[in-house]
PDB file of C-alpha atoms in Angstrom:
ATOM      1  CA  ASN A   1      27.860  -6.336  22.415  1.00 51.00           C
ATOM      2  CA  ALA A   2      24.852  -7.621  24.097  1.00 70.00           C
ATOM      3  CA  GLY A   3      24.870 -11.302  25.211  1.00 90.00           C
ATOM      4  CA  VAL A   4      22.159 -13.745  25.122  1.00 94.00           C
ATOM      5  CA  MET A   5      18.850 -11.834  25.905  1.00 95.00           C
ATOM      6  CA  GLN A   6      15.940 -13.986  27.607  1.00 96.00           C
ATOM      7  CA  ASN A   7      12.699 -12.629  28.399  1.00 96.00           C
ATOM      8  CA  PRO A   8      10.757 -12.654  30.804  1.00 97.00           C
ATOM      9  CA  ARG A   9      13.301 -13.025  33.744  1.00 95.00           C
ATOM     10  CA  HIS A  10      10.392 -14.686  35.816  1.00 97.00           C
ATOM     11  CA  LEU A  11       7.054 -15.950  34.952  1.00 98.00           C
ATOM     12  CA  VAL A  12       4.014 -17.253  36.748  1.00 98.00           C
ATOM     13  CA  ARG A  13       1.283 -19.124  35.102  1.00 97.00           C
ATOM     14  CA  ARG A  14      -1.683 -21.191  36.497  1.00 97.00           C
ATOM     15  CA  ARG A  15      -2.163 -24.851  35.657  1.00 97.00           C
ATOM     16  CA  GLY A  16      -3.565 -25.109  32.148  1.00 97.00           C
ATOM     17  CA  GLN A  17      -2.360 -21.949  30.802  1.00 98.00           C
ATOM     18  CA  GLU A  18       0.350 -21.327  27.961  1.00 98.00           C
ATOM     19  CA  ALA A  19       3.826 -20.187  28.756  1.00 98.00           C
ATOM     20  CA  ARG A  20       5.916 -18.603  26.175  1.00 98.00           C
ATOM     21  CA  LEU A  21       9.458 -17.918  26.543  1.00 98.00           C
ATOM     22  CA  ARG A  22      11.709 -15.701  24.342  1.00 98.00           C
ATOM     23  CA  CYS A  23      15.300 -15.698  23.451  1.00 97.00           C
ATOM     24  CA  SER A  24      17.426 -13.531  21.390  1.00 96.00           C
ATOM     25  CA  PRO A  25      20.998 -15.105  20.690  1.00 95.00           C
ATOM     26  CA  MET A  26      24.109 -12.955  20.703  1.00 93.00           C
ATOM     27  CA  LYS A  27      24.691 -10.914  17.595  1.00 90.00           C
ATOM     28  CA  GLY A  28      26.019 -13.162  14.679  1.00 88.00           C
ATOM     29  CA  HIS A  29      24.944 -16.473  16.426  1.00 90.00           C
ATOM     30  CA  SER A  30      22.708 -18.668  14.339  1.00 90.00           C
ATOM     31  CA  HIS A  31      22.418 -21.716  16.574  1.00 93.00           C
ATOM     32  CA  VAL A  32      20.259 -21.659  19.499  1.00 95.00           C
ATOM     33  CA  TYR A  33      19.944 -24.182  22.388  1.00 96.00           C
ATOM     34  CA  TRP A  34      17.191 -24.574  25.259  1.00 98.00           C
ATOM     35  CA  TYR A  35      17.989 -26.178  28.579  1.00 97.00           C
ATOM     36  CA  ARG A  36      15.832 -26.898  31.527  1.00 97.00           C
ATOM     37  CA  GLN A  37      17.142 -26.809  35.070  1.00 94.00           C
ATOM     38  CA  LEU A  38      15.134 -28.266  37.804  1.00 91.00           C
ATOM     39  CA  PRO A  39      15.697 -27.106  41.280  1.00 84.00           C
ATOM     40  CA  GLU A  40      18.848 -28.698  42.801  1.00 79.00           C
ATOM     41  CA  GLU A  41      19.789 -30.180  39.601  1.00 84.00           C
ATOM     42  CA  GLY A  42      22.119 -29.346  36.543  1.00 87.00           C
ATOM     43  CA  LEU A  43      20.764 -28.276  33.256  1.00 93.00           C
ATOM     44  CA  LYS A  44      19.263 -30.637  30.705  1.00 95.00           C
ATOM     45  CA  PHE A  45      19.301 -30.430  26.972  1.00 95.00           C
ATOM     46  CA  MET A  46      15.898 -29.918  25.267  1.00 97.00           C
ATOM     47  CA  VAL A  47      16.214 -28.765  21.780  1.00 97.00           C
ATOM     48  CA  TYR A  48      18.706 -27.248  19.428  1.00 95.00           C
ATOM     49  CA  LEU A  49      17.641 -25.020  16.460  1.00 95.00           C
ATOM     50  CA  GLN A  50      19.121 -23.077  13.605  1.00 93.00           C
ATOM     51  CA  LYS A  51      17.084 -20.549  11.698  1.00 88.00           C
ATOM     52  CA  GLU A  52      13.727 -21.821  10.540  1.00 87.00           C
ATOM     53  CA  ASN A  53      14.946 -25.165  11.607  1.00 93.00           C
ATOM     54  CA  ILE A  54      14.714 -27.796  14.374  1.00 95.00           C
ATOM     55  CA  ILE A  55      17.925 -29.561  14.466  1.00 93.00           C
ATOM     56  CA  ASP A  56      17.360 -31.869  17.271  1.00 94.00           C
ATOM     57  CA  GLU A  57      14.485 -31.768  19.899  1.00 94.00           C
ATOM     58  CA  SER A  58      15.338 -35.386  21.388  1.00 93.00           C
ATOM     59  CA  GLY A  59      15.240 -33.641  24.927  1.00 93.00           C
ATOM     60  CA  MET A  60      11.801 -32.013  24.644  1.00 95.00           C
ATOM     61  CA  PRO A  61       8.772 -33.712  25.799  1.00 94.00           C
ATOM     62  CA  LYS A  62       6.779 -34.945  23.155  1.00 91.00           C
ATOM     63  CA  GLU A  63       3.650 -33.430  24.218  1.00 94.00           C
ATOM     64  CA  ARG A  64       2.635 -29.726  25.336  1.00 97.00           C
ATOM     65  CA  PHE A  65       6.366 -28.497  24.138  1.00 98.00           C
ATOM     66  CA  SER A  66       7.106 -26.773  21.116  1.00 97.00           C
ATOM     67  CA  ALA A  67      10.154 -24.676  19.645  1.00 97.00           C
ATOM     68  CA  GLU A  68      10.949 -22.364  16.955  1.00 96.00           C
ATOM     69  CA  PHE A  69      13.520 -20.049  15.608  1.00 95.00           C
ATOM     70  CA  PRO A  70      11.880 -17.864  12.823  1.00 92.00           C
ATOM     71  CA  LYS A  71      13.884 -16.208  10.157  1.00 89.00           C
ATOM     72  CA  GLU A  72      13.142 -12.918  11.881  1.00 89.00           C
ATOM     73  CA  GLY A  73      12.687 -12.564  15.613  1.00 91.00           C
ATOM     74  CA  PRO A  74      13.583 -14.190  18.720  1.00 95.00           C
ATOM     75  CA  SER A  75      13.766 -18.036  19.290  1.00 97.00           C
ATOM     76  CA  ILE A  76      10.425 -19.156  21.242  1.00 98.00           C
ATOM     77  CA  LEU A  77      10.124 -22.015  23.557  1.00 98.00           C
ATOM     78  CA  ARG A  78       6.168 -22.821  24.157  1.00 98.00           C
ATOM     79  CA  ILE A  79       4.579 -24.687  26.950  1.00 98.00           C
ATOM     80  CA  GLN A  80       0.928 -25.645  26.472  1.00 97.00           C
ATOM     81  CA  GLN A  81      -1.422 -26.411  29.290  1.00 97.00           C
ATOM     82  CA  VAL A  82       1.282 -26.040  32.069  1.00 97.00           C
ATOM     83  CA  VAL A  83       1.265 -28.214  34.931  1.00 96.00           C
ATOM     84  CA  ARG A  84       3.354 -28.035  38.217  1.00 94.00           C
ATOM     85  CA  GLY A  85       6.167 -30.256  36.985  1.00 94.00           C
ATOM     86  CA  ASP A  86       7.138 -27.783  34.442  1.00 96.00           C
ATOM     87  CA  SER A  87       8.296 -25.261  37.000  1.00 96.00           C
ATOM     88  CA  ALA A  88      11.772 -24.935  36.391  1.00 96.00           C
ATOM     89  CA  ALA A  89      14.592 -22.419  35.021  1.00 96.00           C
ATOM     90  CA  TYR A  90      14.569 -22.521  31.362  1.00 97.00           C
ATOM     91  CA  PHE A  91      17.925 -21.262  29.736  1.00 97.00           C
ATOM     92  CA  CYS A  92      18.784 -20.551  26.232  1.00 97.00           C
ATOM     93  CA  ALA A  93      22.305 -20.469  24.838  1.00 96.00           C
ATOM     94  CA  SER A  94      23.628 -19.744  21.541  1.00 94.00           C
ATOM     95  CA  SER A  95      26.938 -20.044  19.409  1.00 91.00           C
ATOM     96  CA  PRO A  96      28.229 -18.765  15.995  1.00 88.00           C
ATOM     97  CA  ASN A  97      28.396 -22.048  14.633  1.00 78.00           C
ATOM     98  CA  GLN A  98      28.461 -25.823  15.826  1.00 74.00           C
ATOM     99  CA  GLY A  99      31.309 -28.420  15.963  1.00 70.00           C
ATOM    100  CA  VAL A 100      34.169 -25.939  16.762  1.00 75.00           C
ATOM    101  CA  PRO A 101      36.203 -27.504  19.459  1.00 73.00           C
ATOM    102  CA  GLY A 102      36.651 -25.393  22.530  1.00 77.00           C
ATOM    103  CA  GLN A 103      34.021 -22.827  21.347  1.00 83.00           C
ATOM    104  CA  PRO A 104      31.449 -22.369  24.414  1.00 88.00           C
ATOM    105  CA  GLN A 105      27.712 -22.048  24.291  1.00 91.00           C
ATOM    106  CA  HIS A 106      27.012 -18.481  25.797  1.00 93.00           C
ATOM    107  CA  PHE A 107      24.081 -18.773  28.076  1.00 94.00           C
ATOM    108  CA  GLY A 108      21.285 -16.042  28.734  1.00 94.00           C
ATOM    109  CA  ASP A 109      19.896 -15.407  32.368  1.00 93.00           C
ATOM    110  CA  GLY A 110      17.135 -17.782  32.197  1.00 95.00           C
ATOM    111  CA  THR A 111      13.583 -17.525  32.699  1.00 97.00           C
ATOM    112  CA  ARG A 112      12.058 -18.894  36.003  1.00 96.00           C
ATOM    113  CA  LEU A 113       8.901 -20.403  35.237  1.00 97.00           C
ATOM    114  CA  SER A 114       6.435 -21.100  38.349  1.00 97.00           C
ATOM    115  CA  ILE A 115       3.182 -22.773  38.069  1.00 96.00           C
ATOM    116  CA  LEU A 116       0.666 -22.218  40.558  1.00 93.00           C
TER     117      LEU A 116
ATOM    118  CA  ALA B   1      24.302 -43.661  32.612  1.00 67.00           C
ATOM    119  CA  GLN B   2      25.584 -40.502  34.343  1.00 77.00           C
ATOM    120  CA  LYS B   3      27.804 -38.713  31.707  1.00 91.00           C
ATOM    121  CA  ILE B   4      29.163 -36.136  34.277  1.00 96.00           C
ATOM    122  CA  THR B   5      29.581 -36.872  38.055  1.00 96.00           C
ATOM    123  CA  GLN B   6      29.937 -33.940  40.601  1.00 96.00           C
ATOM    124  CA  THR B   7      30.308 -35.940  43.872  1.00 93.00           C
ATOM    125  CA  GLN B   8      30.630 -32.684  46.321  1.00 92.00           C
ATOM    126  CA  PRO B   9      27.337 -31.288  46.788  1.00 89.00           C
ATOM    127  CA  GLY B  10      28.856 -28.317  48.888  1.00 92.00           C
ATOM    128  CA  MET B  11      32.161 -26.781  49.839  1.00 94.00           C
ATOM    129  CA  PHE B  12      33.411 -24.050  52.233  1.00 96.00           C
ATOM    130  CA  VAL B  13      36.817 -22.523  51.592  1.00 96.00           C
ATOM    131  CA  GLN B  14      38.564 -19.539  53.180  1.00 97.00           C
ATOM    132  CA  GLU B  15      38.978 -16.590  51.422  1.00 97.00           C
ATOM    133  CA  LYS B  16      42.554 -16.302  49.538  1.00 97.00           C
ATOM    134  CA  GLU B  17      42.814 -20.111  49.777  1.00 97.00           C
ATOM    135  CA  ALA B  18      42.529 -22.678  46.784  1.00 97.00           C
ATOM    136  CA  VAL B  19      39.632 -25.031  46.280  1.00 97.00           C
ATOM    137  CA  THR B  20      39.428 -28.031  43.927  1.00 97.00           C
ATOM    138  CA  LEU B  21      36.159 -29.087  42.606  1.00 98.00           C
ATOM    139  CA  ASP B  22      35.672 -32.752  41.419  1.00 97.00           C
ATOM    140  CA  CYS B  23      34.389 -33.953  38.125  1.00 97.00           C
ATOM    141  CA  THR B  24      34.427 -37.281  36.532  1.00 97.00           C
ATOM    142  CA  TYR B  25      32.921 -38.073  33.166  1.00 97.00           C
ATOM    143  CA  ASP B  26      32.011 -41.226  31.239  1.00 95.00           C
ATOM    144  CA  THR B  27      32.409 -41.453  27.377  1.00 93.00           C
ATOM    145  CA  SER B  28      33.548 -43.875  24.905  1.00 91.00           C
ATOM    146  CA  ASP B  29      34.149 -40.950  22.289  1.00 90.00           C
ATOM    147  CA  PRO B  30      37.788 -40.426  21.753  1.00 90.00           C
ATOM    148  CA  SER B  31      36.933 -36.467  21.008  1.00 90.00           C
ATOM    149  CA  TYR B  32      35.192 -34.514  23.513  1.00 92.00           C
ATOM    150  CA  GLY B  33      35.507 -31.159  25.311  1.00 93.00           C
ATOM    151  CA  LEU B  34      35.044 -30.496  28.833  1.00 95.00           C
ATOM    152  CA  PHE B  35      33.464 -27.179  30.098  1.00 95.00           C
ATOM    153  CA  TRP B  36      33.048 -25.365  33.558  1.00 97.00           C
ATOM    154  CA  TYR B  37      30.449 -23.002  33.998  1.00 96.00           C
ATOM    155  CA  LYS B  38      29.742 -20.773  37.304  1.00 97.00           C
ATOM    156  CA  GLN B  39      26.437 -19.967  38.426  1.00 93.00           C
ATOM    157  CA  PRO B  40      26.027 -17.238  41.123  1.00 94.00           C
ATOM    158  CA  SER B  41      22.787 -16.974  43.195  1.00 92.00           C
ATOM    159  CA  SER B  42      21.462 -14.266  40.482  1.00 89.00           C
ATOM    160  CA  GLY B  43      21.193 -17.309  38.440  1.00 88.00           C
ATOM    161  CA  GLU B  44      23.097 -16.770  35.172  1.00 89.00           C
ATOM    162  CA  MET B  45      25.317 -19.357  33.744  1.00 92.00           C
ATOM    163  CA  ILE B  46      28.900 -18.035  33.089  1.00 94.00           C
ATOM    164  CA  PHE B  47      31.483 -19.911  31.094  1.00 94.00           C
ATOM    165  CA  LEU B  48      34.621 -20.305  32.735  1.00 96.00           C
ATOM    166  CA  ILE B  49      37.301 -22.715  31.036  1.00 96.00           C
ATOM    167  CA  TYR B  50      37.550 -25.491  28.565  1.00 95.00           C
ATOM    168  CA  GLN B  51      39.675 -28.539  28.157  1.00 95.00           C
ATOM    169  CA  GLY B  52      39.764 -30.681  24.760  1.00 93.00           C
ATOM    170  CA  SER B  53      40.327 -34.345  25.009  1.00 93.00           C
ATOM    171  CA  TYR B  54      43.431 -33.996  22.870  1.00 92.00           C
ATOM    172  CA  ASP B  55      45.073 -31.049  24.478  1.00 91.00           C
ATOM    173  CA  GLN B  56      48.493 -31.916  25.892  1.00 89.00           C
ATOM    174  CA  GLN B  57      48.488 -29.250  28.498  1.00 94.00           C
ATOM    175  CA  ASN B  58      45.934 -28.426  31.370  1.00 96.00           C
ATOM    176  CA  ALA B  59      43.822 -25.367  30.672  1.00 96.00           C
ATOM    177  CA  THR B  60      44.332 -22.307  32.627  1.00 97.00           C
ATOM    178  CA  GLU B  61      42.118 -19.042  32.470  1.00 96.00           C
ATOM    179  CA  GLY B  62      43.130 -16.666  35.204  1.00 97.00           C
ATOM    180  CA  ARG B  63      42.597 -17.814  38.669  1.00 97.00           C
ATOM    181  CA  TYR B  64      40.808 -20.972  37.371  1.00 98.00           C
ATOM    182  CA  SER B  65      42.944 -24.124  36.021  1.00 97.00           C
ATOM    183  CA  LEU B  66      41.849 -27.712  35.138  1.00 97.00           C
ATOM    184  CA  ASN B  67      43.543 -30.566  36.701  1.00 96.00           C
ATOM    185  CA  PHE B  68      42.869 -32.965  33.554  1.00 96.00           C
ATOM    186  CA  GLN B  69      43.551 -36.854  33.966  1.00 96.00           C
ATOM    187  CA  LYS B  70      42.459 -38.472  30.810  1.00 94.00           C
ATOM    188  CA  ALA B  71      42.936 -42.047  31.961  1.00 94.00           C
ATOM    189  CA  ARG B  72      41.037 -41.495  34.988  1.00 96.00           C
ATOM    190  CA  LYS B  73      38.518 -39.528  33.307  1.00 96.00           C
ATOM    191  CA  SER B  74      38.472 -36.612  35.708  1.00 97.00           C
ATOM    192  CA  ALA B  75      38.668 -32.565  35.009  1.00 97.00           C
ATOM    193  CA  ASN B  76      38.834 -31.165  38.441  1.00 98.00           C
ATOM    194  CA  LEU B  77      38.691 -27.207  38.393  1.00 98.00           C
ATOM    195  CA  VAL B  78      40.924 -25.517  40.562  1.00 98.00           C
ATOM    196  CA  ILE B  79      39.990 -22.113  41.893  1.00 98.00           C
ATOM    197  CA  SER B  80      43.258 -20.192  43.460  1.00 96.00           C
ATOM    198  CA  ALA B  81      43.221 -17.427  45.660  1.00 97.00           C
ATOM    199  CA  SER B  82      39.367 -17.569  46.375  1.00 97.00           C
ATOM    200  CA  GLN B  83      37.355 -14.417  46.642  1.00 97.00           C
ATOM    201  CA  LEU B  84      34.131 -13.628  48.267  1.00 97.00           C
ATOM    202  CA  GLY B  85      32.701 -13.137  44.711  1.00 96.00           C
ATOM    203  CA  ASP B  86      33.576 -16.928  43.834  1.00 98.00           C
ATOM    204  CA  SER B  87      30.545 -17.986  45.877  1.00 98.00           C
ATOM    205  CA  ALA B  88      28.298 -20.119  43.533  1.00 97.00           C
ATOM    206  CA  MET B  89      27.516 -22.972  41.994  1.00 95.00           C
ATOM    207  CA  TYR B  90      29.769 -24.760  39.604  1.00 97.00           C
ATOM    208  CA  PHE B  91      28.971 -26.997  36.695  1.00 96.00           C
ATOM    209  CA  CYS B  92      30.956 -29.446  35.011  1.00 97.00           C
ATOM    210  CA  ALA B  93      29.593 -30.308  31.531  1.00 95.00           C
ATOM    211  CA  MET B  94      30.711 -32.114  28.385  1.00 94.00           C
ATOM    212  CA  ARG B  95      30.346 -32.213  24.870  1.00 92.00           C
ATOM    213  CA  GLU B  96      31.190 -35.471  22.564  1.00 89.00           C
ATOM    214  CA  ARG B  97      32.219 -35.184  19.240  1.00 83.00           C
ATOM    215  CA  GLY B  98      29.860 -37.933  18.021  1.00 78.00           C
ATOM    216  CA  GLN B  99      26.803 -37.165  16.140  1.00 62.00           C
ATOM    217  CA  ASN B 100      25.428 -34.688  18.846  1.00 74.00           C
ATOM    218  CA  ASP B 101      28.336 -32.554  19.272  1.00 78.00           C
ATOM    219  CA  TYR B 102      26.356 -29.705  20.137  1.00 86.00           C
ATOM    220  CA  LYS B 103      24.832 -31.189  23.218  1.00 89.00           C
ATOM    221  CA  LEU B 104      26.097 -30.377  26.635  1.00 92.00           C
ATOM    222  CA  SER B 105      25.603 -32.891  29.457  1.00 93.00           C
ATOM    223  CA  PHE B 106      25.863 -31.274  32.972  1.00 95.00           C
ATOM    224  CA  GLY B 107      26.724 -32.454  36.357  1.00 95.00           C
ATOM    225  CA  ALA B 108      24.474 -31.898  39.304  1.00 93.00           C
ATOM    226  CA  GLY B 109      26.626 -29.050  40.310  1.00 94.00           C
ATOM    227  CA  THR B 110      29.081 -27.998  43.513  1.00 96.00           C
ATOM    228  CA  THR B 111      27.895 -25.283  45.605  1.00 96.00           C
ATOM    229  CA  VAL B 112      31.098 -23.070  46.907  1.00 98.00           C
ATOM    230  CA  THR B 113      30.911 -20.958  49.705  1.00 97.00           C
ATOM    231  CA  VAL B 114      33.808 -18.554  50.077  1.00 97.00           C
ATOM    232  CA  ARG B 115      34.399 -17.431  53.867  1.00 96.00           C
ATOM    233  CA  ALA B 116      35.959 -14.220  54.785  1.00 93.00           C
TER     234      ALA B 116
END
């Protein structure tokens, strides 16, 4: 039973390039969450998506960042025109539903984004 | 305001001994859940244990247990009989029932190093 799959595991980009991070949720999970972890810090919520819908993107910067979870295929977190401050670990989590007490979000291994 | 506070940046523990990791939280929501995650040096996030705000008993999961003191708003993690593989970063997180009961708020984490 595969867990949450994120790729790539490591991504290096130069300033101004685009970064695309992919996340395939666990089988049977239709709720996806993205978090960002800066060095020496805890994870910070970015966005919550269900299939074809963005439910809450309040934690995502208004510019350059976008997320989608299409009907078919993985969820994508896209960062355009990357800057040094975007260097971080980006984690995707999934759950089968939402609002169930005690139900944890299951995390992928993360994508470490480095900006040169 | 910080929702989750972990005051211990780093701790050392002798193998086979117990260690307690502190976590205090701040919420006005009567319904919430507290989660602990482990992040080894390889970077993945592993769910350990959950405590609901209405749970009457402290949660336990194998060698992990929660010392939940609701009035003091603390949910300390106790790891008993420490093993070398327990060396990792540990994060306390909270999810409030409210309107955003999918959003996990994380503390800054505590690094645990188990000594042989």
